[in-house]
Amino acid sequence: MSLSMYQASVPVFVRGLTVLAALLEKAAAHAQAAGIDPSQLVNARLAPDMYPLSGQIQRASDASKFAVQRLTQGDAPKFPDDETTLAQLQQRIAGTIAYLQSVTPEQIDGAEGRKVTLNWGEFKPEFQGDSYLLTFALPNFYFHVTTAYGILRQAGVPIGKLDFLGPYPQ
């Protein structure tokens, strides 16, 4: 049995974003229990030259929605990257998930051979659709999900590996 482009993308992105939403819930509960300002978590970062938690959530959102946009050759919603609270980050995640869930298998399946070109100044790599998804889009997405987890863990939020892996399908 083969794995479709849809199966390898949309449900994977939705699961990762759902995990991020659950991590943010735990972050909010931790902030309340510890009596800290939640904005400390929103602005926390692992290193000075890395995005803070808010930027990691924004990049995970962008990585997933733009990957699907490129593979479907459709349109993705635009978000202004102005979230400053945990609640706003939750809304960003919810909006991204809603977009992803609006995409049908028929829109993305068959994108394996579709040409995808990124355009970031001097950096203009070209991919075939399947290579783009597997070697760029998914690793990029999980980099930001993992970094968000690391920021929260370093900030003292009581999360562990099972929180990162999320609930297992029944």
mmCIF file of C-alpha atoms in Angstrom:
data_model
loop_
_atom_site.group_PDB
_atom_site.id
_atom_site.type_symbol
_atom_site.label_atom_id
_atom_site.label_comp_id
_atom_site.label_asym_id
_atom_site.label_seq_id
_atom_site.Cartn_x
_atom_site.Cartn_y
_atom_site.Cartn_z
ATOM 1 C CA MET A 1 0.000 0.000 0.000
ATOM 2 C CA SER A 2 1.416 3.376 -0.959
ATOM 3 C CA LEU A 3 1.304 6.562 1.067
ATOM 4 C CA SER A 4 -0.342 9.524 -0.623
ATOM 5 C CA MET A 5 0.941 13.096 -0.596
ATOM 6 C CA TYR A 6 -2.148 14.062 1.380
ATOM 7 C CA GLN A 7 -1.498 11.420 4.036
ATOM 8 C CA ALA A 8 2.128 12.502 4.327
ATOM 9 C CA SER A 9 1.260 16.173 4.713
ATOM 10 C CA VAL A 10 -2.078 17.452 5.976
ATOM 11 C CA PRO A 11 -2.685 14.985 8.837
ATOM 12 C CA VAL A 12 0.970 15.249 9.887
ATOM 13 C CA PHE A 13 0.827 19.039 10.019
ATOM 14 C CA VAL A 14 -2.527 19.001 11.838
ATOM 15 C CA ARG A 15 -1.158 16.582 14.435
ATOM 16 C CA GLY A 16 1.939 18.711 15.043
ATOM 17 C CA LEU A 17 -0.135 21.873 15.383
ATOM 18 C CA THR A 18 -2.524 20.089 17.738
ATOM 19 C CA VAL A 19 0.467 19.131 19.876
ATOM 20 C CA LEU A 20 1.594 22.776 19.879
ATOM 21 C CA ALA A 21 -1.875 23.855 21.029
ATOM 22 C CA ALA A 22 -1.737 21.351 23.898
ATOM 23 C CA LEU A 23 1.742 22.585 24.858
ATOM 24 C CA LEU A 24 0.439 26.148 24.959
ATOM 25 C CA GLU A 25 -2.413 25.035 27.236
ATOM 26 C CA LYS A 26 0.149 23.561 29.617
ATOM 27 C CA ALA A 27 2.188 26.764 29.362
ATOM 28 C CA ALA A 28 -0.844 28.864 30.344
ATOM 29 C CA ALA A 29 -1.600 26.582 33.298
ATOM 30 C CA HIS A 30 2.046 26.727 34.389
ATOM 31 C CA ALA A 31 2.129 30.530 34.191
ATOM 32 C CA GLN A 32 -1.006 30.771 36.317
ATOM 33 C CA ALA A 33 0.189 28.211 38.890
ATOM 34 C CA ALA A 34 3.670 29.759 39.123
ATOM 35 C CA GLY A 35 2.369 33.329 39.194
ATOM 36 C CA ILE A 36 4.422 34.419 36.215
ATOM 37 C CA ASP A 37 3.387 36.725 33.420
ATOM 38 C CA PRO A 38 2.500 34.560 30.379
ATOM 39 C CA SER A 39 4.264 37.096 28.154
ATOM 40 C CA GLN A 40 7.536 35.836 29.643
ATOM 41 C CA LEU A 41 6.813 32.513 27.952
ATOM 42 C CA VAL A 42 5.641 34.111 24.696
ATOM 43 C CA ASN A 43 8.913 36.047 24.521
ATOM 44 C CA ALA A 44 11.222 33.293 25.790
ATOM 45 C CA ARG A 45 13.891 31.974 23.436
ATOM 46 C CA LEU A 46 16.608 29.342 23.499
ATOM 47 C CA ALA A 47 19.347 31.624 22.190
ATOM 48 C CA PRO A 48 19.611 35.341 21.414
ATOM 49 C CA ASP A 49 19.725 34.765 17.659
ATOM 50 C CA MET A 50 16.642 32.495 17.584
ATOM 51 C CA TYR A 51 12.971 33.403 17.365
ATOM 52 C CA PRO A 52 11.067 33.520 20.656
ATOM 53 C CA LEU A 53 8.189 31.129 21.323
ATOM 54 C CA SER A 54 5.805 33.377 19.384
ATOM 55 C CA GLY A 55 8.089 33.268 16.334
ATOM 56 C CA GLN A 56 8.433 29.494 16.553
ATOM 57 C CA ILE A 57 4.642 29.106 16.544
ATOM 58 C CA GLN A 58 4.333 31.559 13.656
ATOM 59 C CA ARG A 59 6.993 29.715 11.639
ATOM 60 C CA ALA A 60 5.380 26.304 12.316
ATOM 61 C CA SER A 61 2.088 27.758 11.113
ATOM 62 C CA ASP A 62 3.719 29.222 8.012
ATOM 63 C CA ALA A 63 5.738 26.095 7.253
ATOM 64 C CA SER A 64 2.605 23.941 7.227
ATOM 65 C CA LYS A 65 0.233 26.260 5.406
ATOM 66 C CA PHE A 66 2.765 27.353 2.791
ATOM 67 C CA ALA A 67 3.802 23.755 2.147
ATOM 68 C CA VAL A 68 0.204 22.841 1.432
ATOM 69 C CA GLN A 69 -0.266 26.009 -0.609
ATOM 70 C CA ARG A 70 2.756 25.194 -2.747
ATOM 71 C CA LEU A 71 1.743 21.570 -3.230
ATOM 72 C CA THR A 72 -1.871 22.378 -4.121
ATOM 73 C CA GLN A 73 -1.001 25.551 -6.026
ATOM 74 C CA GLY A 74 -3.863 27.149 -4.095
ATOM 75 C CA ASP A 75 -4.115 30.034 -1.691
ATOM 76 C CA ALA A 76 -3.335 29.964 2.017
ATOM 77 C CA PRO A 77 -4.548 32.485 4.575
ATOM 78 C CA LYS A 78 -2.182 35.288 5.493
ATOM 79 C CA PHE A 79 -1.473 36.024 9.148
ATOM 80 C CA PRO A 80 0.305 39.243 10.181
ATOM 81 C CA ASP A 81 2.748 37.701 12.727
ATOM 82 C CA ASP A 82 1.553 40.054 15.462
ATOM 83 C CA GLU A 83 0.587 37.566 18.172
ATOM 84 C CA THR A 84 1.723 38.661 21.637
ATOM 85 C CA THR A 85 -0.308 36.374 23.928
ATOM 86 C CA LEU A 86 -0.770 32.652 24.393
ATOM 87 C CA ALA A 87 -4.443 33.074 23.447
ATOM 88 C CA GLN A 88 -3.501 34.792 20.182
ATOM 89 C CA LEU A 89 -1.029 32.017 19.397
ATOM 90 C CA GLN A 90 -3.815 29.484 20.020
ATOM 91 C CA GLN A 91 -5.989 31.399 17.539
ATOM 92 C CA ARG A 92 -3.169 31.307 14.992
ATOM 93 C CA ILE A 93 -2.873 27.549 15.396
ATOM 94 C CA ALA A 94 -6.649 27.101 15.130
ATOM 95 C CA GLY A 95 -6.764 29.190 11.950
ATOM 96 C CA THR A 96 -3.941 27.184 10.411
ATOM 97 C CA ILE A 97 -5.606 23.883 11.293
ATOM 98 C CA ALA A 98 -8.910 25.112 9.818
ATOM 99 C CA TYR A 99 -7.149 25.943 6.553
ATOM 100 C CA LEU A 100 -5.332 22.610 6.430
ATOM 101 C CA GLN A 101 -8.546 20.701 7.114
ATOM 102 C CA SER A 102 -10.236 22.537 4.236
ATOM 103 C CA VAL A 103 -7.795 20.948 1.780
ATOM 104 C CA THR A 104 -9.000 17.715 0.202
ATOM 105 C CA PRO A 105 -6.887 14.742 -0.820
ATOM 106 C CA GLU A 106 -7.803 15.448 -4.439
ATOM 107 C CA GLN A 107 -6.196 18.881 -4.222
ATOM 108 C CA ILE A 108 -2.811 17.585 -3.077
ATOM 109 C CA ASP A 109 -2.508 14.016 -4.327
ATOM 110 C CA GLY A 110 -0.531 13.924 -7.539
ATOM 111 C CA ALA A 111 1.738 16.767 -6.409
ATOM 112 C CA GLU A 112 4.729 14.384 -6.208
ATOM 113 C CA GLY A 113 6.061 15.559 -9.553
ATOM 114 C CA ARG A 114 4.971 19.178 -9.267
ATOM 115 C CA LYS A 115 7.834 21.696 -9.389
ATOM 116 C CA VAL A 116 8.238 23.752 -6.229
ATOM 117 C CA THR A 117 10.604 26.715 -6.264
ATOM 118 C CA LEU A 118 11.355 28.718 -3.143
ATOM 119 C CA ASN A 119 12.339 32.326 -3.532
ATOM 120 C CA TRP A 120 14.228 33.838 -0.616
ATOM 121 C CA GLY A 121 16.600 36.359 -2.115
ATOM 122 C CA GLU A 122 19.699 34.519 -3.283
ATOM 123 C CA PHE A 123 18.348 31.211 -1.959
ATOM 124 C CA LYS A 124 16.104 29.752 -4.688
ATOM 125 C CA PRO A 125 16.098 25.986 -4.388
ATOM 126 C CA GLU A 126 13.928 23.932 -6.717
ATOM 127 C CA PHE A 127 12.290 20.683 -5.697
ATOM 128 C CA GLN A 128 10.009 18.048 -7.030
ATOM 129 C CA GLY A 129 6.840 17.955 -4.882
ATOM 130 C CA ASP A 130 7.638 14.763 -2.983
ATOM 131 C CA SER A 131 11.212 15.842 -2.292
ATOM 132 C CA TYR A 132 10.031 19.282 -1.172
ATOM 133 C CA LEU A 133 7.608 17.756 1.327
ATOM 134 C CA LEU A 134 9.940 15.101 2.700
ATOM 135 C CA THR A 135 13.301 16.881 2.702
ATOM 136 C CA PHE A 136 12.345 20.503 3.329
ATOM 137 C CA ALA A 137 8.770 21.223 4.441
ATOM 138 C CA LEU A 138 8.398 18.528 7.105
ATOM 139 C CA PRO A 139 11.888 18.984 8.613
ATOM 140 C CA ASN A 140 11.364 22.771 8.684
ATOM 141 C CA PHE A 141 7.966 22.358 10.368
ATOM 142 C CA TYR A 142 9.302 19.987 13.001
ATOM 143 C CA PHE A 143 12.315 22.203 13.672
ATOM 144 C CA HIS A 144 9.933 24.931 14.840
ATOM 145 C CA VAL A 145 7.636 22.555 16.745
ATOM 146 C CA THR A 146 10.642 21.056 18.527
ATOM 147 C CA THR A 147 12.138 24.456 19.280
ATOM 148 C CA ALA A 148 8.823 25.644 20.761
ATOM 149 C CA TYR A 149 8.812 22.532 22.958
ATOM 150 C CA GLY A 150 12.409 23.240 24.010
ATOM 151 C CA ILE A 151 11.630 26.845 24.906
ATOM 152 C CA LEU A 152 8.716 25.808 27.101
ATOM 153 C CA ARG A 153 10.689 23.020 28.722
ATOM 154 C CA GLN A 154 13.607 25.346 29.457
ATOM 155 C CA ALA A 155 11.149 27.887 30.920
ATOM 156 C CA GLY A 156 10.008 25.302 33.461
ATOM 157 C CA VAL A 157 6.722 24.221 31.911
ATOM 158 C CA PRO A 158 6.182 20.633 33.130
ATOM 159 C CA ILE A 159 6.144 18.839 29.786
ATOM 160 C CA GLY A 160 7.892 15.719 28.573
ATOM 161 C CA LYS A 161 8.373 13.523 25.555
ATOM 162 C CA LEU A 162 4.832 12.145 25.646
ATOM 163 C CA ASP A 163 3.498 15.715 25.489
ATOM 164 C CA PHE A 164 5.584 16.265 22.353
ATOM 165 C CA LEU A 165 4.422 13.024 20.781
ATOM 166 C CA GLY A 166 0.794 13.822 21.595
ATOM 167 C CA PRO A 167 -2.073 11.390 21.938
ATOM 168 C CA TYR A 168 -1.838 8.237 19.915
ATOM 169 C CA PRO A 169 -4.635 7.513 17.453
ATOM 170 C CA GLN A 170 -7.075 4.884 18.596
#
